[in-house]
Coordinates of C-alpha atoms and ligand atoms in Angstrom, one line a residue:
M1 CA -31.5 203.0 12.6
T2 CA -32.2 200.4 15.3
T3 CA -34.2 198.9 18.0
F4 CA -35.7 200.2 21.1
P5 CA -38.6 197.5 21.6
S6 CA -42.0 199.2 21.7
A7 CA -44.2 198.6 24.6
E8 CA -46.1 195.9 22.5
S9 CA -42.8 194.1 21.4
A10 CA -41.4 194.3 24.8
S11 CA -44.4 192.4 26.2
C12 CA -45.0 189.7 23.4
A13 CA -41.4 188.7 23.0
D14 CA -41.3 187.2 19.6
S15 CA -44.4 187.5 17.5
F16 CA -42.1 185.8 14.8
G17 CA -42.5 182.6 16.3
G18 CA -46.3 182.6 16.3
S19 CA -48.5 181.1 13.8
A20 CA -49.0 184.5 12.0
A21 CA -47.1 184.7 8.8
P22 CA -44.3 187.0 9.2
V23 CA -43.8 190.8 8.3
T24 CA -41.4 191.2 5.6
V25 CA -40.0 194.1 3.4
F26 CA -43.1 193.4 1.0
G27 CA -43.1 197.0 -0.4
P28 CA -45.0 198.9 0.8
D29 CA -44.4 201.4 -2.3
F30 CA -44.1 198.4 -4.6
P31 CA -45.5 195.3 -2.8
F32 CA -43.6 192.6 -5.1
G33 CA -42.3 189.3 -3.7
Y34 CA -38.5 189.5 -4.5
D35 CA -37.9 186.6 -2.1
A36 CA -40.2 184.3 -3.9
W37 CA -38.9 185.6 -7.3
V38 CA -35.2 184.6 -6.7
K39 CA -36.2 181.5 -4.9
A40 CA -38.5 180.0 -7.6
P41 CA -37.2 176.9 -9.5
T42 CA -38.1 178.1 -12.9
G43 CA -35.3 180.7 -12.5
L44 CA -35.5 184.5 -13.1
G45 CA -35.7 184.2 -17.0
V46 CA -34.3 183.2 -20.3
L47 CA -32.0 185.1 -22.7
P48 CA -32.0 184.8 -26.3
A49 CA -29.0 182.5 -27.5
E50 CA -27.3 185.6 -29.1
A51 CA -27.3 187.5 -25.9
L52 CA -25.6 184.8 -24.2
G53 CA -22.0 185.8 -23.0
R54 CA -22.4 189.4 -23.7
E55 CA -20.7 191.7 -21.4
V56 CA -22.5 194.0 -18.9
A57 CA -20.5 196.6 -16.9
V58 CA -21.5 196.6 -13.1
I59 CA -20.0 199.6 -11.3
G60 CA -19.8 198.8 -7.6
G61 CA -18.8 195.7 -6.0
G62 CA -21.2 196.3 -2.9
I63 CA -24.0 194.0 -2.3
A64 CA -26.1 195.5 -4.9
G65 CA -23.3 195.2 -7.6
L66 CA -22.5 191.6 -6.5
V67 CA -26.3 190.4 -6.2
A68 CA -26.9 191.7 -9.7
A69 CA -23.7 190.4 -11.1
Y70 CA -24.4 186.8 -9.6
E71 CA -27.8 186.8 -11.2
L72 CA -26.9 188.1 -14.4
M73 CA -23.9 185.6 -14.6
R74 CA -26.6 182.7 -13.9
L75 CA -28.8 184.1 -16.6
G76 CA -25.7 183.7 -19.1
L77 CA -24.5 187.3 -19.3
R78 CA -21.0 188.0 -18.4
P79 CA -20.9 190.7 -15.8
V80 CA -17.5 192.9 -15.6
V81 CA -17.6 194.3 -12.1
Y82 CA -15.7 197.5 -11.5
E83 CA -14.9 198.3 -7.8
A84 CA -12.9 201.6 -6.8
E85 CA -12.1 200.4 -3.1
R86 CA -12.9 196.8 -1.8
L87 CA -15.5 194.1 -2.5
G88 CA -18.4 194.6 -0.1
G89 CA -18.6 198.4 -0.2
R90 CA -20.7 199.5 2.9
L91 CA -21.0 195.8 4.1
R92 CA -17.4 196.0 5.2
S93 CA -16.2 193.8 8.2
E94 CA -12.8 195.1 9.3
R95 CA -11.1 192.1 11.3
F96 CA -8.6 193.3 14.0
P97 CA -4.8 192.3 13.3
L98 CA -4.4 190.9 16.6
P99 CA -3.4 187.5 18.2
T100 CA -6.3 185.9 20.1
A101 CA -5.9 185.1 23.8
H102 CA -5.5 181.5 22.7
D103 CA -3.2 180.9 19.6
D104 CA -5.4 178.1 18.3
G105 CA -8.1 180.6 18.0
A106 CA -6.2 182.9 15.4
S107 CA -6.6 182.7 11.6
S108 CA -4.0 181.6 9.5
D109 CA -3.0 185.3 8.6
G110 CA -2.6 185.8 12.3
S111 CA -5.8 188.1 12.6
S112 CA -8.4 187.4 15.3
E113 CA -12.1 186.4 14.7
A114 CA -12.7 190.0 16.3
V115 CA -14.6 192.0 13.8
A116 CA -15.6 195.5 13.5
E117 CA -18.7 196.0 11.2
L118 CA -18.2 199.4 9.7
G119 CA -21.3 199.6 7.5
G120 CA -24.3 197.4 8.0
M121 CA -24.2 195.4 11.2
R122 CA -27.7 194.3 12.1
F123 CA -30.1 192.7 9.8
P124 CA -33.7 192.7 10.3
V125 CA -35.3 189.0 9.8
S126 CA -37.9 190.7 7.5
S127 CA -35.1 191.2 5.0
T128 CA -36.2 188.0 3.2
S129 CA -34.2 188.7 -0.1
F130 CA -31.0 189.7 1.8
Y131 CA -31.5 186.5 4.0
H132 CA -31.9 184.3 0.9
Y133 CA -28.3 185.1 -0.3
L134 CA -27.0 184.4 3.4
E135 CA -28.7 181.0 3.3
L136 CA -27.3 180.4 0.0
L137 CA -23.8 180.7 1.3
G138 CA -24.6 179.2 4.8
L139 CA -23.9 182.0 6.6
R140 CA -24.7 181.8 10.3
T141 CA -26.6 184.6 12.1
E142 CA -27.1 185.3 15.6
P143 CA -29.4 188.1 17.6
F144 CA -27.8 191.3 17.6
P145 CA -27.2 192.9 21.0
N146 CA -29.6 195.8 20.8
P147 CA -30.9 197.6 23.6
L148 CA -33.2 195.8 26.2
T149 CA -32.7 192.5 24.4
E150 CA -31.9 189.1 25.8
A151 CA -28.8 189.3 23.6
A152 CA -27.7 192.5 25.2
G153 CA -28.0 190.9 28.7
S154 CA -28.4 194.4 30.1
T155 CA -28.9 198.1 28.8
V156 CA -27.8 201.5 30.7
I157 CA -29.7 204.6 29.6
D158 CA -28.0 207.7 30.4
L159 CA -29.8 210.8 29.8
G160 CA -29.4 214.3 31.1
G161 CA -27.0 212.9 33.9
E162 CA -29.5 210.5 35.1
T163 CA -28.7 206.8 34.6
W164 CA -31.0 203.7 34.5
Y165 CA -29.9 200.2 34.4
A166 CA -32.5 197.7 32.8
E167 CA -32.7 194.0 31.4
T168 CA -36.3 194.6 29.8
L169 CA -38.4 197.8 29.2
A170 CA -40.3 197.0 32.5
D171 CA -37.2 197.8 34.6
L172 CA -37.4 201.4 33.3
P173 CA -39.4 204.1 35.0
D174 CA -43.0 204.8 33.6
L175 CA -42.0 207.6 31.5
F176 CA -40.4 205.3 29.0
K177 CA -43.3 203.0 28.8
E178 CA -45.4 206.2 28.1
V179 CA -43.1 207.1 25.4
A180 CA -43.5 203.6 23.7
E181 CA -47.1 203.6 24.3
A182 CA -47.5 207.0 22.8
W183 CA -45.6 205.9 19.7
D184 CA -47.6 202.8 19.2
A185 CA -50.9 204.6 19.6
A186 CA -50.0 207.3 17.3
L187 CA -48.8 204.9 14.6
E188 CA -52.0 203.1 15.0
R189 CA -54.5 206.1 14.9
E190 CA -52.7 208.0 12.4
F191 CA -51.7 205.2 9.8
G192 CA -53.6 201.9 10.9
L193 CA -50.2 200.2 11.3
S194 CA -51.8 196.9 12.2
G195 CA -53.9 196.9 9.0
L196 CA -50.7 197.7 6.8
Q197 CA -48.9 195.0 8.4
E198 CA -51.7 192.6 7.9
A199 CA -51.8 193.1 4.4
I200 CA -47.9 192.4 4.3
R201 CA -48.3 189.3 6.3
T202 CA -50.9 188.1 3.7
R203 CA -49.1 189.7 0.7
D204 CA -52.3 191.3 -0.1
A205 CA -50.7 193.7 -2.5
Q206 CA -53.8 195.4 -3.6
T207 CA -55.1 196.3 0.0
L208 CA -51.6 197.3 0.9
K209 CA -51.4 199.6 -2.0
S210 CA -55.0 201.1 -1.3
L211 CA -53.8 201.9 2.2
W212 CA -50.1 203.1 1.4
N213 CA -50.8 205.2 -1.5
K214 CA -53.2 207.4 0.4
I215 CA -50.5 208.0 3.2
V216 CA -48.0 208.6 0.6
A217 CA -50.0 211.5 -0.8
A218 CA -50.7 212.9 2.7
W219 CA -47.5 212.4 4.3
D220 CA -44.7 213.1 1.7
E221 CA -44.2 216.5 3.1
T222 CA -44.2 216.1 6.6
S223 CA -40.9 215.3 8.7
F224 CA -40.7 212.7 11.3
Y225 CA -40.3 215.7 14.2
E226 CA -43.4 217.2 12.8
F227 CA -45.4 213.9 13.3
V228 CA -44.1 213.4 16.9
S229 CA -44.7 216.9 17.9
R230 CA -48.2 217.1 16.5
A231 CA -49.4 213.8 17.4
E232 CA -52.3 214.0 20.1
E233 CA -50.7 210.9 22.0
F234 CA -47.3 213.2 22.4
A235 CA -49.3 216.3 22.7
D236 CA -50.6 215.4 26.1
L237 CA -47.0 214.3 27.4
S238 CA -44.4 216.6 28.6
F239 CA -41.5 217.9 26.3
R240 CA -39.4 215.4 28.3
H241 CA -41.3 212.6 26.8
R242 CA -40.5 213.8 23.3
E243 CA -37.1 214.5 24.4
V244 CA -36.6 211.2 25.7
F245 CA -38.0 209.8 22.6
G246 CA -35.6 211.6 20.5
Q247 CA -32.6 210.6 22.3
V248 CA -33.5 206.9 22.7
G249 CA -36.8 206.6 21.2
F250 CA -36.9 203.2 19.9
G251 CA -33.9 203.7 18.2
T252 CA -30.2 203.5 19.5
G253 CA -28.1 206.5 18.8
G254 CA -31.2 208.5 18.9
W255 CA -34.0 209.0 16.6
D256 CA -33.5 212.7 16.9
S257 CA -31.0 212.3 14.1
D258 CA -33.9 211.4 11.8
F259 CA -36.3 214.1 12.9
A260 CA -35.7 216.2 9.9
N261 CA -36.2 213.1 7.5
S262 CA -39.3 212.3 5.8
M263 CA -42.2 210.7 8.1
L264 CA -42.9 208.2 5.3
E265 CA -39.2 207.0 5.5
I266 CA -39.8 206.4 9.2
L267 CA -42.9 204.6 8.7
R268 CA -41.6 202.2 6.1
V269 CA -39.1 201.0 8.7
V270 CA -41.6 200.5 11.2
V271 CA -44.3 198.9 8.7
T272 CA -41.7 196.4 7.4
E273 CA -40.3 195.8 10.9
C274 CA -36.7 196.9 9.9
D275 CA -36.4 198.2 13.5
S276 CA -36.8 194.7 15.1
H277 CA -35.6 191.2 15.3
Q278 CA -32.3 192.1 14.2
E279 CA -29.4 189.6 13.6
L280 CA -25.7 189.8 13.0
V281 CA -23.7 187.8 10.8
V282 CA -21.2 185.5 12.6
G283 CA -17.7 186.1 11.3
G284 CA -18.6 189.4 9.6
V285 CA -21.2 190.4 6.8
E286 CA -18.5 191.1 4.4
Q287 CA -18.7 187.3 3.9
L288 CA -21.8 187.7 1.9
P289 CA -20.7 190.0 -0.9
V290 CA -17.3 188.2 -0.9
G291 CA -19.0 184.8 -0.9
L292 CA -21.2 185.8 -4.0
W293 CA -18.0 186.7 -5.9
N294 CA -16.6 183.3 -5.2
R295 CA -20.0 181.4 -5.6
A296 CA -20.0 178.7 -8.4
V297 CA -23.0 178.7 -10.8
N298 CA -24.1 175.4 -11.7
D299 CA -27.2 176.1 -13.7
S300 CA -26.2 178.8 -16.2
P301 CA -27.2 178.2 -19.9
R302 CA -23.7 179.9 -20.9
W303 CA -21.1 179.2 -18.3
P304 CA -19.6 175.6 -17.3
K305 CA -20.3 174.3 -14.0
G306 CA -18.0 176.0 -11.3
T307 CA -17.9 179.3 -13.0
T308 CA -17.6 182.2 -10.6
L309 CA -17.6 186.0 -10.8
A310 CA -14.0 185.8 -9.9
S311 CA -13.2 183.1 -12.5
L312 CA -14.9 185.4 -15.2
H313 CA -12.5 188.1 -13.9
T314 CA -9.3 186.2 -14.4
P315 CA -7.2 186.9 -17.2
R316 CA -7.4 183.0 -18.3
P317 CA -9.3 182.5 -21.7
D318 CA -11.3 179.8 -20.4
P319 CA -13.5 180.4 -17.4
S320 CA -14.1 176.8 -16.8
E321 CA -10.6 177.0 -15.1
A322 CA -12.4 178.4 -12.2
S323 CA -10.0 180.4 -10.1
R324 CA -10.7 182.3 -6.8
T325 CA -7.9 184.8 -7.9
G326 CA -9.8 187.0 -10.1
T327 CA -10.0 190.7 -9.2
P328 CA -12.5 193.3 -10.3
R329 CA -11.6 196.1 -12.6
G330 CA -10.7 199.5 -10.9
A331 CA -12.5 202.7 -10.4
V332 CA -14.6 204.1 -13.2
A333 CA -13.7 207.7 -14.3
S334 CA -16.2 208.2 -17.1
L335 CA -19.3 207.2 -18.8
R336 CA -20.0 208.0 -22.4
R337 CA -22.5 207.2 -24.9
L338 CA -20.8 206.1 -28.3
A339 CA -22.2 206.7 -31.9
D340 CA -23.2 203.1 -32.0
G341 CA -25.4 203.5 -29.0
R342 CA -23.1 201.5 -26.6
I343 CA -21.7 203.1 -23.4
A344 CA -17.8 203.4 -23.1
V345 CA -16.6 202.9 -19.3
T346 CA -13.2 204.6 -18.7
E347 CA -11.3 203.6 -15.7
T348 CA -9.1 205.9 -13.8
S349 CA -6.2 204.0 -15.3
G350 CA -7.4 205.1 -18.8
E351 CA -8.5 201.7 -20.0
V352 CA -11.8 201.9 -22.0
C353 CA -14.4 199.3 -22.7
S354 CA -17.7 199.7 -24.1
Y355 CA -20.9 197.9 -23.2
D356 CA -24.6 197.3 -24.4
A357 CA -25.5 197.8 -20.8
V358 CA -24.1 199.4 -17.5
L359 CA -25.4 199.2 -14.0
A360 CA -24.3 201.8 -11.6
T361 CA -24.6 200.8 -7.9
C362 CA -22.6 203.5 -6.5
Q363 CA -24.2 206.4 -4.4
S364 CA -25.9 208.5 -6.8
W365 CA -24.1 211.6 -6.2
L366 CA -21.1 209.9 -7.4
L367 CA -22.4 210.2 -11.0
T368 CA -21.8 213.7 -10.8
T369 CA -18.4 213.7 -8.7
E370 CA -16.1 210.8 -9.1
I371 CA -17.5 209.8 -12.6
D372 CA -17.6 212.2 -15.4
C373 CA -21.1 211.3 -17.1
D374 CA -22.5 212.4 -20.4
E375 CA -25.4 214.5 -19.3
S376 CA -27.5 213.0 -22.1
L377 CA -27.5 209.5 -20.4
F378 CA -30.4 210.5 -18.0
S379 CA -33.4 213.0 -18.3
Q380 CA -33.1 216.3 -16.6
S381 CA -35.6 215.2 -14.1
L382 CA -33.8 212.2 -13.0
W383 CA -30.5 214.1 -12.7
M384 CA -32.6 216.2 -10.3
A385 CA -33.3 213.3 -8.3
L386 CA -29.9 211.9 -8.3
D387 CA -28.4 215.3 -7.3
R388 CA -31.0 216.2 -4.7
T389 CA -31.0 212.8 -2.8
R390 CA -29.7 213.5 0.4
Y391 CA -27.3 211.3 2.5
M392 CA -26.8 210.9 6.2
Q393 CA -23.5 210.9 8.1
S394 CA -22.4 208.4 10.5
S395 CA -19.6 207.5 12.5
K396 CA -18.2 204.4 14.3
T397 CA -15.3 203.6 16.5
F398 CA -14.3 200.0 17.7
V399 CA -11.8 198.8 19.9
A400 CA -10.9 195.0 20.6
V401 CA -10.5 194.2 24.1
D402 CA -9.0 191.2 26.0
H403 CA -12.1 189.5 27.1
S404 CA -15.9 190.3 27.5
F405 CA -15.3 192.0 30.9
W406 CA -18.3 193.7 30.9
K407 CA -20.0 190.5 32.0
E408 CA -18.4 190.8 35.3
I409 CA -20.8 191.4 38.0
D410 CA -20.0 194.4 40.3
P411 CA -20.4 193.1 44.0
H412 CA -21.9 196.3 45.3
T413 CA -24.7 196.5 42.9
G414 CA -25.1 193.0 41.6
R415 CA -25.0 194.4 38.2
Q416 CA -22.9 193.9 35.0
V417 CA -19.9 196.3 35.2
M418 CA -20.8 197.7 31.7
S419 CA -24.0 197.5 29.4
M420 CA -25.1 198.1 25.9
T421 CA -25.3 201.9 26.5
L422 CA -27.6 204.6 25.1
T423 CA -26.9 208.1 25.9
D424 CA -27.2 211.8 24.9
R425 CA -23.5 211.9 25.3
L426 CA -20.9 212.0 22.6
T427 CA -21.1 208.2 22.2
R428 CA -24.8 208.0 21.8
G429 CA -24.8 204.1 21.3
T430 CA -22.1 201.7 22.7
Y431 CA -22.7 198.0 21.8
L432 CA -20.7 195.1 23.1
F433 CA -19.9 191.9 21.3
D434 CA -19.1 188.8 23.1
N435 CA -16.8 186.3 20.9
G436 CA -16.9 183.7 23.5
P437 CA -15.0 182.9 26.8
D438 CA -11.4 183.7 26.8
Q439 CA -11.7 185.3 23.2
P440 CA -11.1 189.0 22.5
G441 CA -14.3 191.0 22.6
V442 CA -15.1 193.9 20.6
I443 CA -16.8 197.3 21.6
C444 CA -18.4 199.6 19.3
L445 CA -17.4 202.5 21.7
T446 CA -19.6 205.1 19.7
Y447 CA -22.1 204.7 16.8
S448 CA -23.7 208.1 16.0
W449 CA -25.3 209.9 13.0
M450 CA -25.5 213.4 11.6
S451 CA -24.3 216.1 13.9
D452 CA -23.0 213.6 16.4
A453 CA -21.1 212.0 13.6
L454 CA -19.8 215.4 12.5
K455 CA -18.2 216.0 16.2
M456 CA -16.0 213.1 15.2
L457 CA -15.1 213.8 11.6
P458 CA -12.0 215.8 11.9
Y459 CA -10.3 213.3 14.4
S460 CA -8.0 210.6 14.1
A461 CA -9.3 207.0 15.3
E462 CA -7.3 207.1 18.5
K463 CA -8.8 210.6 19.4
R464 CA -12.1 209.3 18.6
A465 CA -11.6 206.3 21.0
E466 CA -10.3 208.7 23.6
L467 CA -13.3 211.0 23.4
A468 CA -15.7 207.9 23.4
I469 CA -13.9 206.7 26.5
R470 CA -14.0 210.0 28.4
A471 CA -17.8 210.0 27.7
L472 CA -18.2 206.4 29.0
E473 CA -16.0 207.1 32.0
K474 CA -18.6 209.5 33.0
I475 CA -21.4 206.9 33.0
Y476 CA -19.3 204.1 34.4
P477 CA -17.0 206.0 37.1
G478 CA -14.4 203.8 38.5
L479 CA -14.3 201.3 35.4
D480 CA -11.1 201.1 33.8
I481 CA -11.9 200.6 30.0
R482 CA -8.7 201.4 28.9
S483 CA -6.8 198.6 30.6
H484 CA -8.7 195.9 28.5
I485 CA -8.1 197.5 25.1
I486 CA -5.8 195.7 22.8
G487 CA -4.4 196.8 19.6
E488 CA -5.5 200.0 17.6
P489 CA -9.0 201.3 17.4
V490 CA -10.8 201.2 13.8
T491 CA -13.0 203.9 12.8
V492 CA -15.1 205.2 9.8
S493 CA -16.8 208.1 8.7
W494 CA -18.3 207.2 5.1
E495 CA -18.8 210.8 4.2
S496 CA -15.1 211.4 4.2
N497 CA -14.5 208.9 1.4
P498 CA -14.9 210.2 -2.2
Y499 CA -16.3 206.8 -3.0
F500 CA -19.2 207.0 -0.8
L501 CA -19.9 210.7 0.3
G502 CA -22.2 209.5 3.2
A503 CA -23.4 206.7 5.0
F504 CA -26.9 206.1 3.4
K505 CA -29.8 207.9 2.0
G506 CA -32.2 209.6 4.4
A507 CA -35.0 211.1 2.2
L508 CA -36.2 214.7 3.3
P509 CA -39.8 215.6 3.3
G510 CA -40.9 216.3 -0.6
H511 CA -38.4 213.8 -1.8
Y512 CA -40.9 211.0 -2.7
R513 CA -40.9 212.0 -6.3
Y514 CA -37.2 211.9 -6.6
N515 CA -37.2 208.4 -5.0
H516 CA -39.7 207.2 -7.3
R517 CA -37.9 208.6 -10.4
M518 CA -34.7 206.8 -9.5
Y519 CA -36.4 203.5 -8.4
G520 CA -38.7 203.2 -11.5
H521 CA -35.7 203.9 -13.8
F522 CA -35.4 200.3 -14.5
M523 CA -38.4 200.2 -16.7
Q524 CA -36.9 201.7 -19.8
E525 CA -39.6 200.8 -22.5
D526 CA -40.9 204.4 -23.1
M527 CA -37.4 205.9 -22.7
P528 CA -35.7 207.7 -25.7
D529 CA -32.7 205.5 -27.0
S530 CA -30.2 208.0 -25.6
E531 CA -31.2 207.3 -22.1
R532 CA -31.6 203.3 -22.3
G533 CA -29.0 200.8 -21.5
I534 CA -27.7 202.5 -18.3
F535 CA -29.4 201.0 -15.2
L536 CA -29.3 202.1 -11.4
A537 CA -29.4 200.1 -8.1
G538 CA -28.4 200.2 -4.6
D539 CA -29.1 202.1 -1.2
S540 CA -29.6 205.4 -2.8
I541 CA -32.1 204.4 -5.3
S542 CA -34.1 202.1 -2.7
F543 CA -37.3 203.1 -0.9
T544 CA -35.6 201.5 2.2
P545 CA -32.4 203.1 2.3
A546 CA -30.0 202.3 5.3
W547 CA -31.1 198.8 5.0
A548 CA -29.2 196.3 2.8
E549 CA -32.6 194.7 1.8
G550 CA -33.3 197.9 -0.3
A551 CA -30.0 197.5 -1.9
V552 CA -30.7 193.9 -2.9
Q553 CA -34.3 194.6 -4.2
T554 CA -33.1 197.4 -6.4
A555 CA -30.4 195.2 -7.7
L556 CA -33.2 192.5 -8.7
N557 CA -35.2 195.5 -10.4
A558 CA -31.9 196.2 -12.3
V559 CA -31.6 192.3 -13.2
W560 CA -35.1 192.3 -14.6
G561 CA -34.4 195.5 -16.7
I562 CA -31.1 194.2 -18.0
L563 CA -32.6 190.8 -18.9
T564 CA -35.4 192.6 -20.8
H565 CA -32.9 194.9 -22.6
F566 CA -31.2 192.0 -23.9
G567 CA -34.3 190.7 -25.4
G568 CA -34.9 188.1 -22.5
R569 CA -38.1 187.3 -20.7
T570 CA -39.3 185.8 -17.5
H571 CA -41.0 182.6 -16.9
P572 CA -44.6 183.1 -17.3
E573 CA -45.0 181.1 -13.7
N574 CA -42.7 183.5 -12.2
P575 CA -43.1 186.9 -13.2
G576 CA -40.5 189.5 -12.3
P577 CA -40.7 193.0 -10.8
G578 CA -40.9 194.8 -14.2
D579 CA -43.9 192.6 -15.1
R580 CA -45.9 193.6 -12.1
Y581 CA -44.7 197.1 -12.0
P582 CA -47.3 198.7 -14.3
E583 CA -49.8 197.2 -11.9
L584 CA -48.3 197.4 -8.5
G585 CA -45.6 200.1 -9.0
P586 CA -45.4 202.9 -6.6
V587 CA -48.0 205.6 -6.7
E588 CA -47.4 208.5 -9.2
L589 CA -47.8 212.0 -7.3
P590 CA -48.5 215.0 -9.6
E591 CA -45.6 217.2 -10.7
Ligands
FAD1 P1 -22.3 200.2 -1.6 O1 -22.0 199.3 -0.6 O2 -21.8 201.5 -1.4 O3 -21.5 199.7 -3.2 C1 -21.1 200.7 -4.0 C2 -19.7 200.3 -4.4 O4 -19.4 201.1 -5.5 C3 -18.6 200.7 -3.2 O5 -17.9 199.5 -2.8 C4 -17.9 201.6 -3.8 O6 -16.5 201.5 -3.4 C5 -18.0 201.5 -5.3 N1 -18.0 202.6 -6.1 C6 -17.9 203.9 -5.8 N2 -17.5 204.7 -6.8 C7 -17.1 204.0 -7.7 C8 -16.4 204.1 -9.1 N3 -16.2 205.4 -9.6 N4 -15.8 202.9 -9.8 C9 -16.1 201.8 -9.3 N5 -16.8 201.5 -7.9 C10 -17.2 202.6 -7.3 N6 -28.2 198.1 6.2 C11 -28.8 197.0 7.2 O7 -29.4 196.3 6.7 N7 -28.6 197.0 8.6 C12 -27.9 197.9 9.1 O8 -27.5 197.8 10.4 C13 -27.2 199.0 8.5 N8 -26.3 199.7 9.1 C14 -25.7 200.6 8.3 C15 -24.6 201.4 9.2 C16 -24.0 202.3 8.3 C17 -22.8 203.0 9.1 C18 -23.8 202.2 6.9 C19 -22.8 203.1 6.0 C20 -24.8 201.3 6.2 C21 -25.7 200.7 6.8 N9 -26.7 199.6 6.5 C22 -27.2 198.9 7.1 C23 -26.9 199.9 4.9 C24 -26.2 199.0 4.1 O9 -24.9 198.9 4.5 C25 -26.5 199.3 2.4 O10 -27.7 199.5 2.2 C26 -25.5 198.7 1.6 O11 -24.5 198.0 2.1 C27 -25.3 199.3 0.3 O12 -24.9 198.6 -0.6 P2 -24.9 199.0 -2.2 O13 -24.4 198.1 -3.0 O14 -26.1 199.7 -2.6 O15 -23.7 200.2 -2.1

């Protein structure tokens, strides 16, 4: 999902810089301040002495797994991370293996600074827990070149064979403004968007809950398309307006890809401003999960200064000999409850270890595919939720180019020769990444979802790039994109990978209850013993899937659950998510 500035945001360029407190991903389902919890000097909690050093299995070395592992290590537990593929998961930055235009710009392994972000690539500044970890590692961000933003420079919209060039929304025909205004007005009239956001800005959890809970009950079973087609603001406009909204809407790659989703899911994105003010991570977002793997703790009651997750995963007996060479364990093949109540984790290599607590952060479907789980580990109603959760497909294809040639000005038109491009053609969204003068640039030739992504699924990277270039040549006749390409294209379809099966969750109408069951599973006090000790986190558990912030927040829920499982507690001045859950947790809908 992504940003097409609304009429309002286009006119008041940056409300974030104003005096009002910012909108953040504070709820709306569970308005708990995760950012404040992780930043508090008191720390996340205290474990009893006998629990210090106990092992916890963490399945998945994506952002959820590594945030949880890092915080559990700080608390004094010993996380044992299992990763089937590569640390980072869906925050995967693929470096193009090419020489830079100037040798001194090349890194020591000979690869360039040109990066293809295969998973998450634009991070809303409202993702304050996610940004906490970026700041911890000193990673730098820059505005993402979204359509109609200064960072993009210019945008081309190509629909139904017609092409428009724009730098701001004001450059586009009235129809686009009417669409943006209709969307803003519909959100305000139906949901009282500004009231919800005011409650978020002021962190007024009670008001937010009283507003949001009514919306949940009324809207869970309505799709995004039903909302758009029935809203009076759109009903007075032509079908063409709804079509334009679906094709470019306020989202690149088209919000029509989300039309089948629950309206609640879309509303969460808008309410928490995940659709605006997005930044990229300079040098690639994968530096964040990998950085957490290598980050030393200096304040753990158990581990000596300098201990890292990497050092805890080296075969050395003394983790104080901090080493950066540690690797996670391999893919998990099965989870079994043992007679003593512990959980046995078996790797595909056949190696078995048992744990008092296990955290699974992989996509929830994998618990019935790649991982053979004892059925008794979860209740039947939770299994229903884990399996019925629905994933969206997505396809991206990138190429490196000799330089940022698109910035050249066509002498005939006075415009850039190529722009960030939104289209109803195969490519849907094309993004241009400028790595500085005389450096190779990167083009995301195509970023698409759902049926548009499936059109690419059977093809090789080369064929996908070819198809995308052919589509772009229709929009930019005479522009020779091919002559600028250096090296091989890079592509991804997460759905074709057995360790992912999809890009991210996209809840359908009627899925609120499933989400609630999975999200609230870290509250284990009232569960039978047979279901305790296994925790869930990650994108598929989150109420804000497709945003890394949701993976981080659910990881922090699991940290609280595991802390409590080992008899620990939070500091009275810094209550954790589970302490506030009974009061502020998501509303329960009748079964
Ligand atoms: P993952 O990253 O999937 O981590 C789970 C890990 O488990 C994986 O590394 C996997 O290899 C591993 N695993 C699976 N099975 C096993 C097994 N049997 N044994 C051991 N390990 C296993 N978010 C944003 O904020 N902004 C964006 O712009 C954005 N765009 C996105 C675009 C795409 C195409 C995709 C795919 C995602 C995007 N996201 C975005 C979402 C964001 O990337 C995810 O929310 C986040 O990375 C999920 O992290 P996770 O730890 O929950 O899951």
